[in-house]
Amino acid sequence: MASKAKAKAKPNAPKTKIAIPPPRLDYARLLSDPEATARNVRERAMPLPSDVVAELGRLREQALSLETQLNRTRHEQGLASASLRDTKDKDGKAAAVARARELKEAVQALEREHREVEDTLLRVAGSLPNFSNPAAPIGAEENATTLETFGPERLPASPLRDHVDVADRFGWLDNAASAIATGTSWPFLLGALAQLEHALVGYAVDMAAREGFTPVSPPDVVAVDIAARCGFQPRDGPGEDAPRQTYTIESEGERQLCLTGTAEVPLAALWANRTLGADQMPARVVGVGKAFRAEAGARGADTRGLYRVHQFTKVELFAVTTAEQNRVLDMPTQELGASAARKYDMEAWMPGRGKWGEITSTSNCTDYQARRLHIRYKDAEGTHFAHTLNGTAAAVPRLIVALLENGAKIEDGEVTGVQLPRVLERYWVGNLPEHVEWK
Ligand SMILES: *[C@@H]1O[C@H](CO)[C@@H](O)[C@H](O)[C@H]1NC(C)=O
Ligand SMILES: *[C@@H]1O[C@H](CO)[C@@H](O)[C@H](O)[C@H]1NC(C)=O
Ligand SMILES: *[C@@H]1O[C@H](CO)[C@@H](O)[C@H](O)[C@H]1NC(C)=O
Ligand SMILES: *[C@@H]1O[C@H](CO)[C@@H](O)[C@H](O)[C@H]1NC(C)=O
Ligand SMILES: *[C@@H]1O[C@H](CO)[C@@H](O)[C@H](O)[C@H]1NC(C)=O
Ligand SMILES: *[C@H]1O[C@H](CO)[C@@H](O)[C@H](O)[C@H]1NC(C)=O
């Protein structure tokens, strides 16, 4: 037989032959109050059909009715085999054989139909976001509540402090080289900025490890199926025209792979299909990964400089907890990723941009990811789905923007250097470059 040409998987039709069981979603909870589920989708402004919950209800009923028919037909099949064994006369035997064959085919057809409906049910339910925490503010970004403001007095906004100009002035960014190597928004950090990246990563990992997070170096490529189970879809909405969120890559073998949008995905996969003991909880890790964002600059915002880029280094915290454990780790509903119930962002003042900019984000995903990845724990009462929490310890380019724009030293209307926080000194590699000093 001619060898089968290796099929190139389409981004939206991932081939996902994977040995972990399908997500175990709580249909009863999703359908116990259909109006509440529909309101949750609306409040999060998810690009889903308006009748998605009604569709879910119909599919669930259809699946149950097929299951009932299947059970009844299997029961009849059992009776027919028994009668086949017991029938001795020739004519009766032939009739019983025909009947058994008929029932076997009916069972197979019902099984097929049931499986198809179950698959659709899982796909539709899987597209629903997690329930928002009732205390999360409702609406778009401007409805966020400020919980706390700290740090020194804000510097006045000033175009002189623009991080791109500061970095260009001292030769720390090379946009011409970026354009040749890859393209815009794929930055080359040179000299002081590359050293600053090492220092920030060292500082963040050190702090997290001292707090009891186990350091992990995760892969930066994950299976599309695993990313989807964590709440990341290849596209930002249905259809081929929706902006792409992730970069899918040419894959070897059965599984469609993509570049990680955040190390949260491989860190969550670390516990997939496992059951932890109650004494192992909370399980906490800190991972350094590359984050790849296909959509950076897609909406024409912040295409300049380091604020939104296609690739960056990120130190990520991830915890698996019981439903009760956790400490507080408030973003409005439309700002929550599909899996999060509540999200806290921290913003830094960026005087060169003249705006506040998000530098970290921490999400409570309750059991959304755990149900999809089968992350469980066992205690005296039995086995339960765990809760997962994730947060940024350091998103390097955003911190560089904040540090350059706040640290720029201005003399006689000119930037003469940059002052960096002394806590980074311990983590600095090599010599302190010209134009950089500790504050
Ligand atoms: C997932 O867990 C089940 C049950 O423990 C096991 O049979 C299966 O092999 C596991 N899959 C993988 C990929 O480890
Ligand atoms: C069908 O039979 C299975 C196995 O006996 C049972 O668990 C399930 O509840 C039955 N389903 C329905 C809808 O009666
Ligand atoms: C902010 O919240 C209020 C009250 O819930 C709501 O009426 C308004 O539409 C929200 N604004 C945005 C931009 O979502
Ligand atoms: C996460 O959210 C759930 C319910 O929304 C809550 O029970 C749990 O305490 C929360 N965890 C944290 C850390 O806030
Ligand atoms: C944490 O998880 C949420 C939901 O999956 C996601 O939207 C957010 O980007 C993640 N945060 C970080 C820092 O990766
Ligand atoms: C997310 O939230 C709740 C807990 O807050 C959980 O019980 C529910 O199953 C989750 N919803 C989805 C759609 O996964």
Coordinates of C-alpha atoms and ligand atoms in Angstrom, one line a residue:
M1 CA 0.0 0.0 0.0
A2 CA 1.2 3.5 -0.8
S3 CA 2.4 5.3 2.2
K4 CA -0.2 7.8 3.4
A5 CA 0.9 11.4 2.9
K6 CA 1.5 13.1 6.2
A7 CA -1.7 15.2 6.7
K8 CA -1.0 18.8 7.6
A9 CA -3.3 19.5 10.5
K10 CA -5.4 22.7 10.1
P11 CA -5.1 25.1 13.0
N12 CA -8.7 24.8 13.9
A13 CA -9.0 21.1 13.5
P14 CA -6.3 19.9 15.8
K15 CA -5.4 16.2 15.8
T16 CA -5.5 15.4 19.4
K17 CA -4.7 11.8 20.0
I18 CA -4.0 12.0 23.7
A19 CA -4.1 9.5 26.4
I20 CA -5.7 11.7 29.1
P21 CA -9.4 11.3 29.4
P22 CA -11.8 13.9 28.0
P23 CA -12.7 16.9 30.2
R24 CA -15.2 16.1 33.0
L25 CA -17.5 19.1 32.9
D26 CA -20.3 19.7 35.4
Y27 CA -23.3 19.7 33.1
A28 CA -25.7 19.6 36.0
R29 CA -24.2 22.8 37.4
L30 CA -24.2 24.5 34.0
L31 CA -27.8 23.7 33.4
S32 CA -29.2 23.9 36.9
D33 CA -29.9 27.6 36.3
P34 CA -29.6 28.2 32.5
E35 CA -30.4 31.9 32.9
A36 CA -27.4 32.4 35.3
T37 CA -25.1 30.5 32.9
A38 CA -26.3 32.7 29.9
R39 CA -25.9 35.9 32.0
N40 CA -22.3 34.8 32.9
V41 CA -21.5 34.5 29.2
R42 CA -23.1 37.9 28.4
E43 CA -21.3 39.6 31.3
R44 CA -18.0 38.3 30.0
A45 CA -18.8 39.5 26.4
M46 CA -17.7 36.1 25.1
P47 CA -18.1 35.8 21.3
L48 CA -20.6 32.9 21.6
P49 CA -24.0 32.4 19.9
S50 CA -26.8 34.0 22.0
D51 CA -28.6 30.6 22.3
V52 CA -25.5 28.7 23.4
V53 CA -27.0 27.6 26.7
A54 CA -30.3 26.6 25.2
E55 CA -28.3 24.5 22.7
L56 CA -26.4 22.9 25.6
G57 CA -29.7 22.0 27.2
R58 CA -31.0 20.4 24.0
L59 CA -27.8 18.4 23.5
R60 CA -27.9 17.2 27.1
E61 CA -31.4 16.0 26.7
Q62 CA -30.6 14.3 23.4
A63 CA -27.6 12.6 24.9
L64 CA -29.7 11.3 27.9
S65 CA -32.5 10.1 25.6
L66 CA -30.0 8.3 23.4
E67 CA -28.5 6.7 26.5
T68 CA -31.9 5.5 27.7
Q69 CA -32.6 4.0 24.2
L70 CA -29.1 2.5 24.2
N71 CA -29.6 0.9 27.6
R72 CA -33.0 -0.5 26.6
T73 CA -31.7 -1.9 23.3
R74 CA -28.7 -3.5 25.1
H75 CA -31.1 -5.1 27.5
E76 CA -33.2 -6.5 24.6
Q77 CA -29.9 -7.7 23.0
G78 CA -29.1 -9.6 26.2
L79 CA -32.6 -11.2 26.2
A80 CA -32.2 -12.1 22.5
S81 CA -28.8 -13.8 23.1
A82 CA -30.3 -15.8 26.0
S83 CA -33.3 -16.9 23.8
L84 CA -30.8 -17.8 21.0
R85 CA -29.0 -20.2 23.4
D86 CA -32.3 -21.7 24.6
T87 CA -34.0 -22.2 21.2
K88 CA -33.5 -25.6 19.8
D89 CA -35.7 -25.9 16.7
K90 CA -34.3 -24.9 13.3
D91 CA -36.9 -22.2 12.3
G92 CA -36.9 -20.6 15.8
K93 CA -33.0 -20.6 15.7
A94 CA -32.9 -18.7 12.3
A95 CA -35.4 -16.1 13.6
A96 CA -33.5 -15.7 16.8
V97 CA -30.2 -15.2 14.9
A98 CA -31.8 -12.6 12.7
R99 CA -33.2 -10.8 15.7
A100 CA -29.8 -10.8 17.5
R101 CA -28.1 -9.4 14.4
E102 CA -30.8 -6.7 14.1
L103 CA -30.3 -5.7 17.7
K104 CA -26.5 -5.7 17.4
E105 CA -26.7 -3.3 14.5
A106 CA -29.2 -1.1 16.4
V107 CA -26.9 -0.9 19.4
Q108 CA -23.9 0.0 17.1
A109 CA -25.9 2.7 15.4
L110 CA -27.1 4.1 18.7
E111 CA -23.6 4.0 20.2
R112 CA -22.3 6.0 17.2
E113 CA -25.1 8.6 17.5
H114 CA -24.6 8.9 21.2
R115 CA -20.9 9.4 20.8
E116 CA -21.4 12.1 18.2
V117 CA -23.9 14.0 20.5
E118 CA -21.6 13.6 23.5
D119 CA -18.7 15.1 21.5
T120 CA -20.8 18.1 20.4
L121 CA -22.0 18.5 24.0
L122 CA -18.5 18.5 25.2
R123 CA -17.4 21.0 22.6
V124 CA -20.3 23.4 23.3
A125 CA -19.9 23.2 27.1
G126 CA -16.1 23.5 26.7
S127 CA -16.6 26.8 24.9
L128 CA -18.3 28.3 28.0
P129 CA -16.2 30.4 30.3
N130 CA -15.9 29.7 34.0
F131 CA -18.5 31.3 36.3
S132 CA -17.3 34.7 37.5
N133 CA -16.8 35.2 41.2
P134 CA -20.0 37.0 42.3
A135 CA -17.8 39.7 43.8
A136 CA -15.9 40.5 40.6
P137 CA -16.9 43.9 39.1
I138 CA -19.1 43.5 36.0
G139 CA -18.3 45.0 32.6
A140 CA -15.2 46.2 30.7
E141 CA -11.8 47.3 31.9
E142 CA -12.8 50.8 33.1
N143 CA -15.0 49.1 35.7
A144 CA -12.0 47.7 37.5
T145 CA -11.8 48.6 41.2
T146 CA -8.5 49.9 42.6
L147 CA -7.8 47.9 45.7
E148 CA -4.5 49.6 46.7
T149 CA -2.1 52.2 45.4
F150 CA 1.5 52.2 46.7
G151 CA 5.0 53.4 45.9
P152 CA 6.5 56.9 45.6
E153 CA 4.7 59.9 44.2
R154 CA 4.0 59.5 40.4
L155 CA 6.4 61.3 38.1
P156 CA 4.7 63.7 35.7
A157 CA 4.1 62.3 32.2
S158 CA 7.0 63.3 29.9
P159 CA 7.8 62.2 26.3
L160 CA 11.5 62.5 27.2
R161 CA 11.0 59.4 29.4
D162 CA 9.7 57.2 26.5
H163 CA 11.4 53.9 27.0
V164 CA 12.1 53.4 23.2
D165 CA 13.9 56.8 23.0
V166 CA 15.9 56.1 26.2
A167 CA 16.9 52.6 25.0
D168 CA 17.7 53.9 21.4
R169 CA 19.8 56.6 22.8
F170 CA 22.1 54.2 24.6
G171 CA 22.0 51.5 21.9
W172 CA 20.0 49.0 24.0
L173 CA 17.4 48.1 21.4
D174 CA 18.1 47.1 17.7
N175 CA 15.0 47.5 15.7
A176 CA 16.8 47.2 12.4
A177 CA 18.2 43.9 13.4
S178 CA 14.7 42.7 14.7
A179 CA 13.2 43.6 11.3
I180 CA 15.8 41.6 9.5
A181 CA 15.8 38.6 11.9
T182 CA 12.0 38.3 12.3
G183 CA 9.9 41.4 12.1
T184 CA 8.5 44.3 14.2
S185 CA 7.5 43.4 17.8
W186 CA 10.2 40.7 18.0
P187 CA 12.7 42.8 20.0
F188 CA 16.4 42.4 20.3
L189 CA 17.5 43.5 23.7
L190 CA 21.2 44.5 23.8
G191 CA 23.7 45.1 26.6
A192 CA 22.1 46.7 29.7
L193 CA 18.6 45.5 28.7
A194 CA 19.7 41.9 28.3
Q195 CA 21.5 42.1 31.6
L196 CA 18.4 43.6 33.2
E197 CA 16.4 40.7 31.9
H198 CA 18.7 38.2 33.6
A199 CA 18.6 40.2 36.8
L200 CA 14.8 40.5 36.8
V201 CA 14.4 36.7 36.2
G202 CA 17.0 35.9 38.9
Y203 CA 15.3 38.2 41.4
A204 CA 11.8 36.9 40.7
V205 CA 12.8 33.2 40.8
D206 CA 14.8 33.8 44.0
M207 CA 11.9 35.5 45.8
A208 CA 9.4 32.8 44.7
A209 CA 11.8 30.0 45.7
R210 CA 12.3 31.5 49.1
E211 CA 8.5 31.6 49.5
G212 CA 8.3 27.9 48.9
F213 CA 7.7 27.7 45.1
T214 CA 9.6 24.9 43.4
P215 CA 11.6 26.2 40.4
V216 CA 10.7 24.5 37.2
S217 CA 11.9 25.0 33.6
P218 CA 8.9 24.0 31.5
P219 CA 8.8 23.4 27.7
D220 CA 7.8 26.4 25.6
V221 CA 5.8 24.3 23.1
V222 CA 2.6 22.5 24.2
A223 CA -0.1 20.5 22.5
V224 CA -3.0 22.6 21.2
D225 CA -5.4 20.3 23.1
I226 CA -3.7 21.0 26.5
A227 CA -3.7 24.8 25.8
A228 CA -7.4 24.5 25.0
R229 CA -8.1 22.6 28.2
C230 CA -6.4 25.5 30.1
G231 CA -8.8 28.0 28.4
F232 CA -6.6 29.1 25.5
Q233 CA -8.2 28.8 22.1
P234 CA -6.1 29.1 18.8
R235 CA -8.4 32.0 17.8
D236 CA -9.9 34.9 19.7
G237 CA -13.4 33.9 18.7
P238 CA -15.1 31.6 16.2
G239 CA -14.3 31.6 12.5
E240 CA -11.1 31.8 10.5
D241 CA -11.1 35.6 10.5
A242 CA -10.9 36.0 14.3
P243 CA -7.5 37.3 15.5
R244 CA -5.1 34.5 16.1
Q245 CA -4.0 34.1 19.8
T246 CA -1.4 31.4 19.5
Y247 CA 1.2 30.3 17.0
T248 CA 0.6 26.8 15.9
I249 CA 3.6 25.0 14.6
E250 CA 4.3 22.2 12.1
S251 CA 4.1 19.1 14.2
E252 CA 5.6 15.7 14.0
G253 CA 3.2 12.8 14.5
E254 CA -0.3 12.9 15.8
R255 CA -0.5 16.0 17.9
Q256 CA -0.9 19.6 16.8
L257 CA 1.5 21.8 18.8
C258 CA 1.6 25.5 19.5
L259 CA 4.0 27.9 21.1
T260 CA 3.0 28.7 24.7
G261 CA 1.1 32.0 25.3
T262 CA 2.1 31.6 29.0
A263 CA 4.1 29.1 31.0
E264 CA 0.8 28.6 32.9
V265 CA -0.1 25.9 30.3
P266 CA 2.9 23.6 30.7
L267 CA 2.8 24.2 34.5
A268 CA -0.8 23.1 34.7
A269 CA 0.0 20.1 32.6
L270 CA 2.6 19.1 35.2
W271 CA -0.3 17.8 37.3
A272 CA -2.7 16.6 34.5
N273 CA -4.2 13.2 35.1
R274 CA -2.8 13.0 38.6
T275 CA -4.2 12.7 42.1
L276 CA -2.3 14.5 44.8
G277 CA -2.4 13.6 48.5
A278 CA -4.0 16.2 50.8
D279 CA -0.6 16.6 52.4
Q280 CA 1.0 17.7 49.1
M281 CA -1.3 20.7 48.8
P282 CA -0.9 23.4 48.0
A283 CA 1.5 22.4 45.3
R284 CA 3.4 25.5 44.1
V285 CA 5.9 26.0 41.3
V286 CA 7.7 29.0 39.7
G287 CA 8.6 28.6 36.0
V288 CA 10.6 30.7 33.6
G289 CA 9.2 30.5 30.1
K290 CA 9.0 32.3 26.8
A291 CA 5.5 33.6 26.1
F292 CA 4.5 33.9 22.5
R293 CA 1.5 36.2 21.6
A294 CA 0.3 36.2 18.0
E295 CA -2.2 39.0 18.6
A296 CA 0.4 41.5 19.9
G297 CA -0.3 44.8 18.0
A298 CA -3.2 43.2 16.1
R299 CA -5.6 45.9 17.2
G300 CA -3.1 48.6 16.3
A301 CA -2.4 49.4 19.9
D302 CA 1.1 49.9 21.3
T303 CA 2.9 48.6 18.2
R304 CA 6.0 50.6 19.2
G305 CA 8.5 49.4 21.7
L306 CA 8.4 46.8 24.4
Y307 CA 4.9 47.2 25.8
R308 CA 3.3 44.6 23.4
V309 CA 5.6 42.1 21.8
H310 CA 5.3 38.7 20.1
Q311 CA 7.8 37.0 22.3
F312 CA 8.9 37.8 25.9
T313 CA 10.4 36.1 29.0
K314 CA 8.0 35.6 31.8
V315 CA 8.4 34.2 35.3
E316 CA 5.1 32.5 36.2
L317 CA 3.7 31.3 39.5
F318 CA 1.3 28.4 39.5
A319 CA -0.5 26.7 42.4
V320 CA -2.8 23.7 42.8
T321 CA -4.9 24.0 45.9
T322 CA -8.0 22.6 47.6
A323 CA -11.2 24.6 47.2
E324 CA -10.7 26.2 50.7
Q325 CA -7.0 26.8 50.9
N326 CA -5.6 29.9 49.0
R327 CA -5.0 33.4 50.1
V328 CA -6.3 36.3 48.3
L329 CA -4.5 36.7 45.4
D330 CA -10.3 42.9 40.9
M331 CA -10.7 42.6 37.3
P332 CA -14.1 43.0 35.7
T333 CA -15.8 40.0 34.0
Q334 CA -14.9 40.9 30.4
E335 CA -11.3 41.0 31.3
L336 CA -11.2 37.4 32.7
G337 CA -9.6 34.7 30.5
A338 CA -12.1 31.9 29.8
S339 CA -10.9 29.9 32.7
A340 CA -10.7 32.5 35.4
A341 CA -13.4 33.3 38.0
R342 CA -11.5 36.3 39.4
K343 CA -8.4 38.2 38.4
Y344 CA -6.2 40.8 40.1
D345 CA -4.0 43.0 38.0
M346 CA -1.2 45.2 39.2
E347 CA -0.3 48.2 37.1
A348 CA 2.8 50.4 37.1
W349 CA 2.9 54.1 36.2
M350 CA 4.8 54.6 33.0
P351 CA 5.6 58.3 32.7
G352 CA 7.0 58.0 29.1
R353 CA 3.8 56.4 27.9
G354 CA 1.9 58.8 30.2
K355 CA -0.3 55.8 31.3
W356 CA -0.6 53.0 33.8
G357 CA 0.4 49.7 32.3
E358 CA -0.4 46.2 33.5
I359 CA 2.7 44.5 34.9
T360 CA 1.3 41.4 36.6
S361 CA -2.0 39.5 36.7
T362 CA -3.1 36.8 39.0
S363 CA -6.1 34.6 38.3
N364 CA -8.2 32.2 40.3
C365 CA -9.4 29.5 37.9
T366 CA -11.3 27.5 40.5
D367 CA -11.9 23.9 39.2
Y368 CA -12.1 25.0 35.5
Q369 CA -8.6 23.8 34.4
A370 CA -8.6 20.9 36.9
R371 CA -11.8 19.4 35.4
R372 CA -10.4 19.6 31.9
L373 CA -6.9 18.3 32.8
H374 CA -8.0 15.8 35.6
I375 CA -6.0 17.4 38.4
R376 CA -7.4 15.9 41.6
Y377 CA -6.6 15.5 45.3
K378 CA -7.6 12.9 47.8
D379 CA -8.5 13.5 51.4
A380 CA -10.5 11.6 54.1
E381 CA -13.8 12.4 52.3
G382 CA -12.7 11.1 48.9
T383 CA -11.2 12.4 45.6
H384 CA -12.0 15.9 44.4
F385 CA -11.0 18.2 41.6
A386 CA -8.4 20.7 42.7
H387 CA -8.4 24.5 42.2
T388 CA -5.7 26.2 40.2
L389 CA -4.3 29.7 40.6
N390 CA -1.8 31.4 38.4
G391 CA 0.1 34.7 38.5
T392 CA 2.9 36.6 36.8
A393 CA 6.0 37.0 39.0
A394 CA 7.7 39.1 36.3
A395 CA 6.8 39.9 32.7
V396 CA 10.2 41.1 31.7
P397 CA 9.5 43.7 28.9
R398 CA 6.8 45.4 30.9
L399 CA 9.1 45.8 33.9
I400 CA 11.8 47.1 31.6
V401 CA 9.4 49.8 30.3
A402 CA 8.5 50.8 33.9
L403 CA 12.1 50.8 35.0
L404 CA 13.4 52.8 32.1
E405 CA 10.6 55.3 32.1
N406 CA 10.8 55.9 35.9
G407 CA 14.5 55.5 36.2
A408 CA 15.6 57.9 33.3
K409 CA 17.9 60.6 34.7
I410 CA 17.1 63.9 33.1
E411 CA 19.6 66.8 33.2
D412 CA 19.0 70.0 31.3
G413 CA 16.2 68.5 29.3
E414 CA 18.3 65.5 28.2
V415 CA 18.3 61.9 29.3
T416 CA 21.8 61.2 30.6
G417 CA 21.4 57.7 32.1
V418 CA 19.1 55.3 33.9
Q419 CA 18.9 54.5 37.6
L420 CA 17.8 51.0 38.5
P421 CA 16.6 49.6 41.9
R422 CA 19.5 48.4 44.0
V423 CA 17.7 45.1 44.9
L424 CA 18.7 43.9 41.4
E425 CA 22.4 44.3 42.1
R426 CA 22.8 40.8 43.5
Y427 CA 21.4 39.3 40.3
W428 CA 23.3 41.4 37.8
V429 CA 25.5 39.5 35.4
G430 CA 28.8 41.1 34.2
N431 CA 29.7 44.7 34.7
L432 CA 27.4 47.6 35.1
P433 CA 27.2 49.3 31.7
E434 CA 27.8 52.9 31.0
H435 CA 24.8 55.1 31.7
V436 CA 23.4 52.7 34.3
E437 CA 23.6 53.3 38.1
W438 CA 22.0 51.9 41.2
K439 CA 19.4 54.0 43.1
Ligands
LIG1 C1 -4.4 8.8 32.9 O1 -4.9 8.2 34.1 C2 -5.5 7.0 33.8 C3 -6.1 6.4 35.1 O2 -5.2 6.5 36.1 C4 -4.5 6.0 33.1 O3 -5.1 4.8 32.8 C5 -3.9 6.7 31.9 O4 -2.9 5.8 31.3 C6 -3.3 8.0 32.2 N1 -2.9 8.7 31.0 C7 -1.7 9.2 30.9 C8 -1.4 9.9 29.6 O5 -0.9 9.1 31.8
LIG2 C1 -27.6 3.4 31.4 O1 -26.9 2.3 32.0 C2 -25.7 2.7 32.7 C3 -25.0 1.4 33.2 O2 -25.9 0.5 33.8 C4 -26.2 3.6 33.9 O3 -25.0 4.0 34.6 C5 -26.9 4.8 33.3 O4 -27.4 5.6 34.4 C6 -28.0 4.4 32.4 N1 -28.5 5.6 31.8 C7 -29.8 6.0 31.7 C8 -30.1 7.3 31.0 O5 -30.7 5.3 32.1
LIG3 C1 -19.8 49.3 34.5 O1 -20.8 48.8 35.5 C2 -22.0 49.4 35.4 C3 -22.9 48.9 36.6 O2 -22.8 47.5 36.7 C4 -22.7 49.0 34.1 O3 -24.0 49.6 34.0 C5 -21.8 49.6 33.0 O4 -22.3 49.2 31.7 C6 -20.4 49.0 33.1 N1 -19.5 49.7 32.2 C7 -18.8 49.1 31.3 C8 -18.0 49.9 30.4 O5 -18.8 47.8 31.2
LIG4 C1 -11.2 31.2 44.2 O1 -12.6 31.4 43.9 C2 -13.4 30.5 44.6 C3 -14.9 30.7 44.2 O2 -15.0 31.6 43.2 C4 -13.3 30.7 46.1 O3 -14.0 29.7 46.8 C5 -11.8 30.6 46.5 O4 -11.6 30.9 47.9 C6 -11.0 31.6 45.7 N1 -9.6 31.6 46.0 C7 -8.9 32.7 46.2 C8 -7.5 32.5 46.4 O5 -9.4 33.8 46.2
LIG5 C1 -3.8 33.0 34.2 O1 -4.9 32.3 33.7 C2 -5.8 33.1 33.1 C3 -6.9 32.2 32.7 O2 -6.4 31.1 32.0 C4 -5.2 33.8 31.9 O3 -6.2 34.6 31.2 C5 -4.1 34.6 32.3 O4 -3.4 35.2 31.2 C6 -3.1 33.8 33.1 N1 -2.1 34.7 33.7 C7 -0.9 34.6 33.5 C8 0.0 35.5 34.2 O5 -0.4 33.8 32.7
LIG6 C1 -16.1 27.2 37.2 O1 -16.6 27.7 38.4 C2 -17.2 26.9 39.4 C3 -16.6 27.2 40.8 O2 -16.6 28.6 40.9 C4 -17.2 25.4 39.1 O3 -17.9 24.7 40.0 C5 -17.7 25.3 37.7 O4 -17.8 23.9 37.3 C6 -16.8 26.0 36.7 N1 -17.5 26.3 35.4 C7 -17.1 25.8 34.3 C8 -17.8 26.1 33.0 O5 -16.1 25.0 34.1

